[in-house]
Coordinates of C-alpha atoms in Angstrom, one line a residue:
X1 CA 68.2 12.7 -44.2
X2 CA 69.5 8.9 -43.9
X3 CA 67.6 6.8 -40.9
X4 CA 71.5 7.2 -39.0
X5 CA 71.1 11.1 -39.1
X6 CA 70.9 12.6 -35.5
X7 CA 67.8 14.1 -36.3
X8 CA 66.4 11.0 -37.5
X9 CA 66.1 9.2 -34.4
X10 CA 65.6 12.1 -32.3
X11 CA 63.8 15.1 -33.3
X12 CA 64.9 17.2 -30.8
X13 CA 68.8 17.3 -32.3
X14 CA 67.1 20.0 -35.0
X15 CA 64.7 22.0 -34.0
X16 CA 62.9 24.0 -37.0
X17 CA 61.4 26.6 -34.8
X18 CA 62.8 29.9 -35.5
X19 CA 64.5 31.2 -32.2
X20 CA 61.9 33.9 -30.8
X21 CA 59.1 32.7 -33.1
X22 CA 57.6 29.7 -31.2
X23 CA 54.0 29.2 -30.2
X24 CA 53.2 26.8 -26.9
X25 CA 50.0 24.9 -26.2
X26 CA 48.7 24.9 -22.9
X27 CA 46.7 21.7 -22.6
X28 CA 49.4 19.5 -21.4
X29 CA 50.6 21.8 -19.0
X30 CA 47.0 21.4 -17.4
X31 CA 47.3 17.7 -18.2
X32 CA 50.6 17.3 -16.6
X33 CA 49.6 19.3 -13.4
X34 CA 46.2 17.5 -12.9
X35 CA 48.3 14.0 -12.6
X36 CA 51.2 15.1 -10.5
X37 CA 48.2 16.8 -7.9
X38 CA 46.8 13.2 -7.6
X39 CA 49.6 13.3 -4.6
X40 CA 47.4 16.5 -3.4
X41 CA 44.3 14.9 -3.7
X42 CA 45.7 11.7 -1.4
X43 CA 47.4 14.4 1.4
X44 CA 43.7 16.1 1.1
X45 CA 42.1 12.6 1.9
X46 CA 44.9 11.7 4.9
X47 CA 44.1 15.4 6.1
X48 CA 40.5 15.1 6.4
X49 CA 40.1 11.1 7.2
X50 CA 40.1 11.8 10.7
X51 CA 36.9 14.1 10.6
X52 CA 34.4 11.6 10.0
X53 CA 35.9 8.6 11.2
X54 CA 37.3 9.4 14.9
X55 CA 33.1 10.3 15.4
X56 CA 32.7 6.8 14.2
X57 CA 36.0 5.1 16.8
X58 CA 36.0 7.4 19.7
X59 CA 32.3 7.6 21.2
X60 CA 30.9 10.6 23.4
X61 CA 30.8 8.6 26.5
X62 CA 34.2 6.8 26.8
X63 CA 32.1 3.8 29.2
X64 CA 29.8 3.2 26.3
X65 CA 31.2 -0.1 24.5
X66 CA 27.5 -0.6 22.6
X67 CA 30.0 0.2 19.5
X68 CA 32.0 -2.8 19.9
X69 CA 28.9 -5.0 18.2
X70 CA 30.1 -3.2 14.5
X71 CA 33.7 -2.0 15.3
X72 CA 36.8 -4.5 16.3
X73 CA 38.1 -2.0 17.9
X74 CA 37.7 1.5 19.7
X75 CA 39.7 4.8 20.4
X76 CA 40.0 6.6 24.3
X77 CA 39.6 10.4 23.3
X78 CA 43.9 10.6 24.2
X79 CA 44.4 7.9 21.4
X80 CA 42.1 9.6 18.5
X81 CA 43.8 12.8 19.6
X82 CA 47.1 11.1 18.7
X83 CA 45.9 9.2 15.4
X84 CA 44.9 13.0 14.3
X85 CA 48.4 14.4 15.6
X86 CA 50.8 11.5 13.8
X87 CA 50.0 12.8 10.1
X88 CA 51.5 16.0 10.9
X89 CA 54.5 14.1 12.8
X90 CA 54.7 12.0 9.5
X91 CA 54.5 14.8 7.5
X92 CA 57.6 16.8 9.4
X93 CA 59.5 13.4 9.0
X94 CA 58.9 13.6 5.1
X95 CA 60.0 16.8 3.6
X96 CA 63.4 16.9 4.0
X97 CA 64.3 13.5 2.2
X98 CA 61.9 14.3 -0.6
X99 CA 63.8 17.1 -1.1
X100 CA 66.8 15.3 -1.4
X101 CA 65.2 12.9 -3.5
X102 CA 64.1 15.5 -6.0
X103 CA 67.1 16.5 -6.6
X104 CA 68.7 12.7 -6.9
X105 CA 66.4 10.9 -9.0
X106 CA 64.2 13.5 -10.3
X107 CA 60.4 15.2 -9.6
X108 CA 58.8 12.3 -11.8
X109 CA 60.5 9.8 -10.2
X110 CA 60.0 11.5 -6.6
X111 CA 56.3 12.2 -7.5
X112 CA 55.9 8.4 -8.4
X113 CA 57.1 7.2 -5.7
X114 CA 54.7 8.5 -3.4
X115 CA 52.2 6.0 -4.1
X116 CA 54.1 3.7 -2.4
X117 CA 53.9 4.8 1.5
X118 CA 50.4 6.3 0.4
X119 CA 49.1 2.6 -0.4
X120 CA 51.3 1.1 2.6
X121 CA 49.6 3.6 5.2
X122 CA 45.7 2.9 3.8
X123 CA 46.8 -1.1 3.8
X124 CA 47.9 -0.6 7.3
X125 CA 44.4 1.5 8.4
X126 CA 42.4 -0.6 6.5
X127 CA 43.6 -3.5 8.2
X128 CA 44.0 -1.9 11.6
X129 CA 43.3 -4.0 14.8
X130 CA 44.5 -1.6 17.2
X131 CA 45.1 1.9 17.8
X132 CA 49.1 1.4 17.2
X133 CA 48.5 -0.1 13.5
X134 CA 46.5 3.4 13.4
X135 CA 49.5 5.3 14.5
X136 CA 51.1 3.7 12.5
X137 CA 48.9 4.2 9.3
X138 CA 49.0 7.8 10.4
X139 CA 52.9 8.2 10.6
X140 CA 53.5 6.5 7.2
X141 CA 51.1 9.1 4.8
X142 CA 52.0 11.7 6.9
X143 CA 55.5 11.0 5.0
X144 CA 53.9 10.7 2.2
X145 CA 51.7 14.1 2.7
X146 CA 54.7 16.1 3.6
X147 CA 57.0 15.0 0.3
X148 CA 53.8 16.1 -1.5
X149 CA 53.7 19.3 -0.1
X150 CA 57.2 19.6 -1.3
X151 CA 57.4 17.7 -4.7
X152 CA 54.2 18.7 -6.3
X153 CA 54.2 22.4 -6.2
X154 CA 58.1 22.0 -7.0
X155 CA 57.2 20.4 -10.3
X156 CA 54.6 22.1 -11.6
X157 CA 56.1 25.8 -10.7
X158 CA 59.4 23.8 -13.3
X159 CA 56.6 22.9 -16.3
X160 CA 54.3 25.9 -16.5
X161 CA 54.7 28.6 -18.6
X162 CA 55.2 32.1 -17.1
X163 CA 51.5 32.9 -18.3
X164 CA 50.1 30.3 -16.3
X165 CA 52.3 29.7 -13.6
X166 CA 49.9 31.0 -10.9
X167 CA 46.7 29.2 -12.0
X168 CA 49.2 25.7 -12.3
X169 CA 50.3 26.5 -8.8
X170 CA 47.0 26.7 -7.4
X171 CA 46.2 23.6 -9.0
X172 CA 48.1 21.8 -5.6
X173 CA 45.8 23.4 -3.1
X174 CA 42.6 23.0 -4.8
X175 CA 43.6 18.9 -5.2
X176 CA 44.1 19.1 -1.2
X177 CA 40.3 20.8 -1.1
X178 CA 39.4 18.0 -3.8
X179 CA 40.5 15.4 -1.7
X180 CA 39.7 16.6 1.6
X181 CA 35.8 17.0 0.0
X182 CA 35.8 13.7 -1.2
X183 CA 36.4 12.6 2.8
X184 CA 33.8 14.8 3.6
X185 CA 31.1 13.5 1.0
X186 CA 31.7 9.6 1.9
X187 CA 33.1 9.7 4.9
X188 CA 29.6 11.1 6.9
X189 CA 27.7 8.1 4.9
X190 CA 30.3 4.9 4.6
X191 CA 31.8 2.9 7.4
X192 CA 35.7 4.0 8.0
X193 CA 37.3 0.9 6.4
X194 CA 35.0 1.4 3.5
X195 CA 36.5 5.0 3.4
X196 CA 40.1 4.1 3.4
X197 CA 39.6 1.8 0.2
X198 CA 38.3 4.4 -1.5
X199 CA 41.1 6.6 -0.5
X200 CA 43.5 4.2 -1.5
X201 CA 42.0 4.7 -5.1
X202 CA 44.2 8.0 -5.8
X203 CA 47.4 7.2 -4.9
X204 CA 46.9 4.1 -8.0
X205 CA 45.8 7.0 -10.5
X206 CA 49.1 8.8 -9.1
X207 CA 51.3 6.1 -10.6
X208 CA 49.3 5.6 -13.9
X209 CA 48.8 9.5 -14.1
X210 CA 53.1 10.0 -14.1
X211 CA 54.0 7.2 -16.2
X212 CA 52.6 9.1 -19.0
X213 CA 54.4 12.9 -17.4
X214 CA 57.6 13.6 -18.9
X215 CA 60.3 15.0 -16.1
X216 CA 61.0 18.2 -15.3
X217 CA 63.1 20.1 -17.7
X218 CA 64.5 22.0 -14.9
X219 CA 65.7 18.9 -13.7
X220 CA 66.9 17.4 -17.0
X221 CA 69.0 20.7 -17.9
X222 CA 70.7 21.0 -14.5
X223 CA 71.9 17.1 -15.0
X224 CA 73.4 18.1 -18.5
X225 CA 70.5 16.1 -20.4
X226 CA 69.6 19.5 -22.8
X227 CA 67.9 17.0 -25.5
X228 CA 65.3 15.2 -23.2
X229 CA 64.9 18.4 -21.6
X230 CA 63.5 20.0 -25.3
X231 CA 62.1 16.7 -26.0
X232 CA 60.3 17.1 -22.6
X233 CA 59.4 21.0 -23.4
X234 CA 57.6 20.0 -26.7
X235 CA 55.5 17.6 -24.7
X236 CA 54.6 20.5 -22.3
X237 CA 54.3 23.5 -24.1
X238 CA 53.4 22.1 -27.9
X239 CA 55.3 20.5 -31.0
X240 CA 55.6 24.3 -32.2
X241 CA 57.3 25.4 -28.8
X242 CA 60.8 28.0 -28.8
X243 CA 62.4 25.1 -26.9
X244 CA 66.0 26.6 -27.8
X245 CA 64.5 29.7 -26.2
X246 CA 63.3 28.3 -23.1
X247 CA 66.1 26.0 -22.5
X248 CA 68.5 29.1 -22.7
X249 CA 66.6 30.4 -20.1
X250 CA 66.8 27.6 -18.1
X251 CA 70.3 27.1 -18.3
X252 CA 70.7 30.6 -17.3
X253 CA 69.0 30.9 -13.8
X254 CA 71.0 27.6 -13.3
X255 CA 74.2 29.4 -14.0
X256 CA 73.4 32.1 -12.3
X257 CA 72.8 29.6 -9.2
X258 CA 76.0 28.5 -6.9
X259 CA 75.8 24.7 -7.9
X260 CA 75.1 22.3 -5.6
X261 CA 73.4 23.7 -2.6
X262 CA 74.3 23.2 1.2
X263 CA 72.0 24.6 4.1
X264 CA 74.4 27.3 4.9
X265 CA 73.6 28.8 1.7
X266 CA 70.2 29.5 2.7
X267 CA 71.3 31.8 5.0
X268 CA 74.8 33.2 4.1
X269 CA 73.5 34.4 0.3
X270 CA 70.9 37.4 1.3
X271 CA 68.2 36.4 -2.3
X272 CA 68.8 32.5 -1.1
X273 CA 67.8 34.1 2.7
X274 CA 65.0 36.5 2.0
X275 CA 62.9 33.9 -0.7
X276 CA 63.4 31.2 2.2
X277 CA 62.1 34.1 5.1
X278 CA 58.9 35.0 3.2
X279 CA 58.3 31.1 2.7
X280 CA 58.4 30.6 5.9
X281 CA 56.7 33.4 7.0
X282 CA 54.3 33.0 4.6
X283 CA 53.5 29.3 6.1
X284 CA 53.4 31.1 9.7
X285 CA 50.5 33.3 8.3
X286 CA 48.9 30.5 6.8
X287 CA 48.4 28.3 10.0
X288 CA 48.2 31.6 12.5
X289 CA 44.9 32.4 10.4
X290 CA 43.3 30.1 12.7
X291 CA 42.0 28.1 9.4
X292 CA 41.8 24.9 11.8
X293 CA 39.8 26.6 15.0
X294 CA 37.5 27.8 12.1
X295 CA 36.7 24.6 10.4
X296 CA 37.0 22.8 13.9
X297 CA 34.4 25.4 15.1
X298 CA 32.6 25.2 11.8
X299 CA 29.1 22.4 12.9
X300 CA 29.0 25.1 16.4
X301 CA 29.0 28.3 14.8
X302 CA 26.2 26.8 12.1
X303 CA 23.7 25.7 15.5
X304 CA 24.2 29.0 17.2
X305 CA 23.3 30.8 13.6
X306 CA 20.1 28.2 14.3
X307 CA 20.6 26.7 11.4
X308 CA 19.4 22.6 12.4
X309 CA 21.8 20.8 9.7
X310 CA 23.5 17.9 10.0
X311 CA 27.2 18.6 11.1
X312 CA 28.2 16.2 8.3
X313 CA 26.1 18.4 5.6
X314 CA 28.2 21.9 7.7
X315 CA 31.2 20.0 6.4
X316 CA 30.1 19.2 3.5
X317 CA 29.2 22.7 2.5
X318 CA 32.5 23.8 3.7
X319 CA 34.6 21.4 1.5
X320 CA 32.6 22.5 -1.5
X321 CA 32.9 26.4 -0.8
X322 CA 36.9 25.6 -0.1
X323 CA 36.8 23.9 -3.5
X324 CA 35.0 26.5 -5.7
X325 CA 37.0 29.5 -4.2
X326 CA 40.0 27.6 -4.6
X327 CA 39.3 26.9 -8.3
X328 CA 38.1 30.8 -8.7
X329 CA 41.6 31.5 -7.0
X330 CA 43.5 29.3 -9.6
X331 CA 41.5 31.8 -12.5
X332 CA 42.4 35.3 -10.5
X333 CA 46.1 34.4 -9.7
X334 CA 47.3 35.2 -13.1
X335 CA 45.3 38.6 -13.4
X336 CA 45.3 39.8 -9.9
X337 CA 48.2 39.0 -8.4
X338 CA 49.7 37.4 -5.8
X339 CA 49.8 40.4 -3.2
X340 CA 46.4 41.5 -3.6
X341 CA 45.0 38.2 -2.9
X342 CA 47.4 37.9 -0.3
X343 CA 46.1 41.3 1.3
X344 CA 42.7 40.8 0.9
X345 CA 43.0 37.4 2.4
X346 CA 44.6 38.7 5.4
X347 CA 42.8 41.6 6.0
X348 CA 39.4 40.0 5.6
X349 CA 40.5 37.0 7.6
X350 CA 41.6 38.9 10.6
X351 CA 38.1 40.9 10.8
X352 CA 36.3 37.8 10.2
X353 CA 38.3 36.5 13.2
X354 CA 37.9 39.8 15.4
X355 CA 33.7 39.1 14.6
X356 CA 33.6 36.0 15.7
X357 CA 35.6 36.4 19.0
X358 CA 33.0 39.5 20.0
X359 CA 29.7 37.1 19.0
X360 CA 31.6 34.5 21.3
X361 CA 31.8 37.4 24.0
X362 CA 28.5 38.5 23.9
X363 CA 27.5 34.9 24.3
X364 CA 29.6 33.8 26.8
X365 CA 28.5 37.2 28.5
X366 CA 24.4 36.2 28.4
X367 CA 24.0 38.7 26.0
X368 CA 20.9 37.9 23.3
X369 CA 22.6 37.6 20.3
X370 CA 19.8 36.2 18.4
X371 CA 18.5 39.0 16.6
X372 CA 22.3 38.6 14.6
X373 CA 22.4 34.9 14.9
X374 CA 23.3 35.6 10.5
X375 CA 26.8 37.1 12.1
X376 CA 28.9 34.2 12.9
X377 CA 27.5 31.9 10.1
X378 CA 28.8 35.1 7.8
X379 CA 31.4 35.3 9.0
X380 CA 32.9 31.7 8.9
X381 CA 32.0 31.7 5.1
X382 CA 33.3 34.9 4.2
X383 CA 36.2 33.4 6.4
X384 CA 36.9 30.1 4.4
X385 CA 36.2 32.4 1.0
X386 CA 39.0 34.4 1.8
X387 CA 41.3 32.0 3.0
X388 CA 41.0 29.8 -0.4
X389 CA 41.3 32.9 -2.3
X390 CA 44.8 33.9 -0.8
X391 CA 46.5 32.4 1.9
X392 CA 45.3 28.6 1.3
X393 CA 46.8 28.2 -2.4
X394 CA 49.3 31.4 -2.4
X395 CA 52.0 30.2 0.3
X396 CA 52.4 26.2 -1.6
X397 CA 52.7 28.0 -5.2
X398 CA 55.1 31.0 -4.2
X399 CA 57.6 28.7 -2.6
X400 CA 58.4 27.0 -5.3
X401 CA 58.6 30.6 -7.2
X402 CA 60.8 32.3 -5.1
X403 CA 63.6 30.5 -4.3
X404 CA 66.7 30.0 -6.8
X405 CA 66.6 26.3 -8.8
X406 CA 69.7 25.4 -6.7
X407 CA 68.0 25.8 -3.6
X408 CA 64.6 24.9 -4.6
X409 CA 64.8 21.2 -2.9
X410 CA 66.1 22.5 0.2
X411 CA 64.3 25.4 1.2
X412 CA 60.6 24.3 -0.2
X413 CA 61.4 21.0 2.5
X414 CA 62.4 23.4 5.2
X415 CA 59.4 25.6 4.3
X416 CA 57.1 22.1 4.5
X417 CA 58.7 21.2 7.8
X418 CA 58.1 24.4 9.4
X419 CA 54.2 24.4 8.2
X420 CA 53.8 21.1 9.3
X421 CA 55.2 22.0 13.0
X422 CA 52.9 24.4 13.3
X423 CA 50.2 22.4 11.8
X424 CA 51.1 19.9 15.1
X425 CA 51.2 22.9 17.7
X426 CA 48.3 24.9 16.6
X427 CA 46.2 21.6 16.6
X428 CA 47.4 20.1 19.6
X429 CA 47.3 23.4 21.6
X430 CA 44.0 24.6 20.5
X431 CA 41.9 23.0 22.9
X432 CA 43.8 23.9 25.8
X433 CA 43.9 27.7 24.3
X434 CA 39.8 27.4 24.1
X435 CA 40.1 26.2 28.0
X436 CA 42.2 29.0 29.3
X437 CA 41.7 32.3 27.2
X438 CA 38.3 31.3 25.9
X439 CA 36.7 31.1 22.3
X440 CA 36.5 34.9 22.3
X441 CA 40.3 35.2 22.9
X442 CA 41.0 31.9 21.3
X443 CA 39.5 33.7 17.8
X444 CA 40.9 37.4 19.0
X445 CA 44.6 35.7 19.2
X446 CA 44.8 34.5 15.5
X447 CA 43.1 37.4 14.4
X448 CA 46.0 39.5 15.2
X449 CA 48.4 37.4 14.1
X450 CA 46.5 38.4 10.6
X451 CA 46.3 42.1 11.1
X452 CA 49.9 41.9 11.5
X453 CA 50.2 39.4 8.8
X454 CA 48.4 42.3 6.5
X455 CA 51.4 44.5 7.1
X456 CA 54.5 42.4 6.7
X457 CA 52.8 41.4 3.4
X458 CA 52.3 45.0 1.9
X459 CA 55.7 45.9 3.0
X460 CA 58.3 42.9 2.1
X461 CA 56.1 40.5 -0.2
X462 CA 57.4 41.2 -4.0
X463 CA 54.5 39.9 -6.6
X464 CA 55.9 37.6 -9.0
X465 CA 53.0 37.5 -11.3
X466 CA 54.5 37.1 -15.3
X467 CA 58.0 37.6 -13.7
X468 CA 60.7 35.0 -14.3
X469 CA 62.9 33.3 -12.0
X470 CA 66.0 35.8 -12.8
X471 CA 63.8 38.5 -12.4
X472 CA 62.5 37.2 -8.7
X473 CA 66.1 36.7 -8.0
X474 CA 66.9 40.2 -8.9
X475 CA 63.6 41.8 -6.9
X476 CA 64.9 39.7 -3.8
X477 CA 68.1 40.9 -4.1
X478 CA 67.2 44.5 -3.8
X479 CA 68.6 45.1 -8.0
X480 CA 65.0 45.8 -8.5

């Protein structure tokens, strides 16, 4: 072949593979996955900053000013409130353009491109003189938090293989657990600035990390670029990859899509409306679990168990259990399913719930509860097990499985935006729930919502394990 062949300067313009007789490699799957989840691991960090360092700029007696000798500056109990409350504000702010952008200038591009209100937010704590440069702070990685919530599980649910599309998909949560440990570890022993340097660490490895990940192919295909998308599959799935194959496929669910999507076609096509419904509903579940009042409960429910740790080494141990389940979940999502984990999560959940709102009861009540004093501290485990076994990981992955590649964008920002909503009510309104109904009804309230959660997920939740994304289409559509 002469050096002005096509071939010559780009392999991918003859591909010796034998249609149907490929082999893929996974390792760069893995690769490609654990750099685009640095943008998980900095949302993890911005999620769990505030744990460790309002205790540290809001003190227990708001007259005490003894804190001003090593702080330059202190929070009223209103004001940390708020600094906890902006991320999710940020975060509502930043799906829908990172959608757009995803579809504009790519997933690698979009992905990239986080790094840079990531590392203006930490720049703006670290340097913080007053509670608005916190707000702030807050507002700008809550942007950057929410388009990695969208973009992330987006790109990775485009690169993986059928095979190991679930245990990629958990990858994103388990980053956010990652992250949100990593707060938990330093945070209890290192002074807050100190923290936010540190942070500001992973949003750096996020650039270097997707410098060296090729773009979607998804992406490449649907903007008529066929040869850097098969360039872009051998990088993923091997030298010896079906890329012919695999691009075929490809361009078929895109043909089989309308084009350019608007927001009315969310609604007015009935597969568009039904993958967007059980997003959403699926991010309803997620928050309705009461994960927050359990973690927010967590130090409490460890004392009245009479356990006499440190509340930093409670949290601790809770970000490391979140982590390991969340890894075991990335290893059963490919052999057990999405549903079951779903159902178990849900089911378990809600009785772990139901548990803790009768020990609360019985307390509150004067009754002597310490001969089960083992019950609540159970519970809460068994709780956070669950939860990163199913409905932690499962809602991020399967909304960027369900929904058609035209749509994708659109509908996994709406799905973000909603989550992040509730993330801001459920937060903001737990306290005054705890004042008026109680903890016992406070814990009875979201443990309905998962009883009920259980049943809308055995009836209208399809599994999409080792299904592809025509075959989704088709179950959603009722063909199936």
């Amino acid at each position: 072949m002469s050096s002005n062949a096509p071939g010559a300067t780009n392999p991918m313009l003859y591909d010796p593979i034998p249609e149907g007789q490929g082999s893929t490699t996974k390792r760069n799957q893995f690769v490609a996955a654990l750099g685009i989840c640095m943008a998980a691991v900095s949302g993890g960090t911005a999620l769990a900053w505030t744990s460790p360092v309002l205790a540290q700029l809001v003190p227990a007696n708001q007259s005490d000013t003894s804190a001003l000798d090593s702080e330059s500056f202190l929070l009223t109990t209103d004001e940390g409130s708020w600094v906890g409350a902006f991320l999710a504000v940020g975060a509502f702010l930043g799906a829908l353009p990172a959608g757009y952008l995803a579809e504009k200038i790519g997933r690698k591009y979009t992905t990239m491109s986080l790094a840079v209100p990531y590392l203006i937010s930490w720049a703006l704590i670290i340097f913080a003189s007053s509670a608005g440069m916190l707000y702030a702070g807050r507002l700008v990685i809550g942007i950057a938090t929410g388009a990695s919530c969208v973009v992330a599980p987006m790109f990775i649910s485009e690169v993986a293989e059928t095979s190991i599309r679930g245990a990629l998909g958990a990858f994103f949560q388990l980053h956010l657990t990652v992250g949100i440990l990593f707060v938990y570890a330093v945070g209890s022993y290192t002074h807050w600035v100190t923290l936010s340097i540190l942070c500001a660490i992973f949003p750096v490895l996020l650039i270097v990390a997707m410098f060296i990940v090729p773009e979607s192919p998804v992406y490449l295909v649907k903007k008529g670029r066929r040869i850097d998308a098969g360039v872009a599959l051998k990088w993923f799935w091997g030298p010896n990859a079906d890329t012919q194959s695999a691009l075929q496929t490809i361009q078929s669910d895109l043909d089989a899509a309308s084009g350019e999507a608007k927001v009315s076609d969310l609604f007015t096509n009935a597969t568009n409306r039904a993958a967007l419904f059980i997003s959403l509903l699926l991010m309803f579940f997620q928050q309705f679990s009461g994960i927050n009042a359990v973690i927010f409960y967590t130090a409490p429910i460890f004392q009245s168990a009479g356990s006499t740790m440190d509340p930093a080494v409670c949290s601790i141990v809770v970000g490391v259990v979140q982590v390991v389940m969340t890894l075991a979940s990335s290893v059963l999502i490919d052999k057990a399913g999405r549903r079951l984990l779903l159902l178990q999560s849900s089911f378990i959940m809600g009785s772990c719930l139901i548990v803790l709102g009768v020990y609360f009861k019985m307390q509150n009540d004067k009754m002597d509860v310490s001969n089960i004093g083992w019950l609540p501290l159970a519970s809460v485990v068994l709780f956070i097990v669950s939860f990163s076994l199913g409905f932690g990981p499962i809602p991020w992955m399967m909304m960027g499985e369900l929904c058609a590649p035209d749509i994708k964008g659109l509908a996994s920002a709406l799905a973000v935006m909603f989550n992040w909503t509730l993330v801001f009510l459920v937060t903001k309104s737990f306290g005054t729930m705890q004042e008026l109904l109680g903890s016992d009804w406070t814990f009875w309230f979201f443990g309905a919502w998962m009883m009920l959660c259980t049943v809308y997920v055995f009836i209208k939740v399809p599994e999409t394990k080792g299904k592809t994304n025509a075959q989704i289409q088709a179950i959603l559509s009722g063909k199936k």
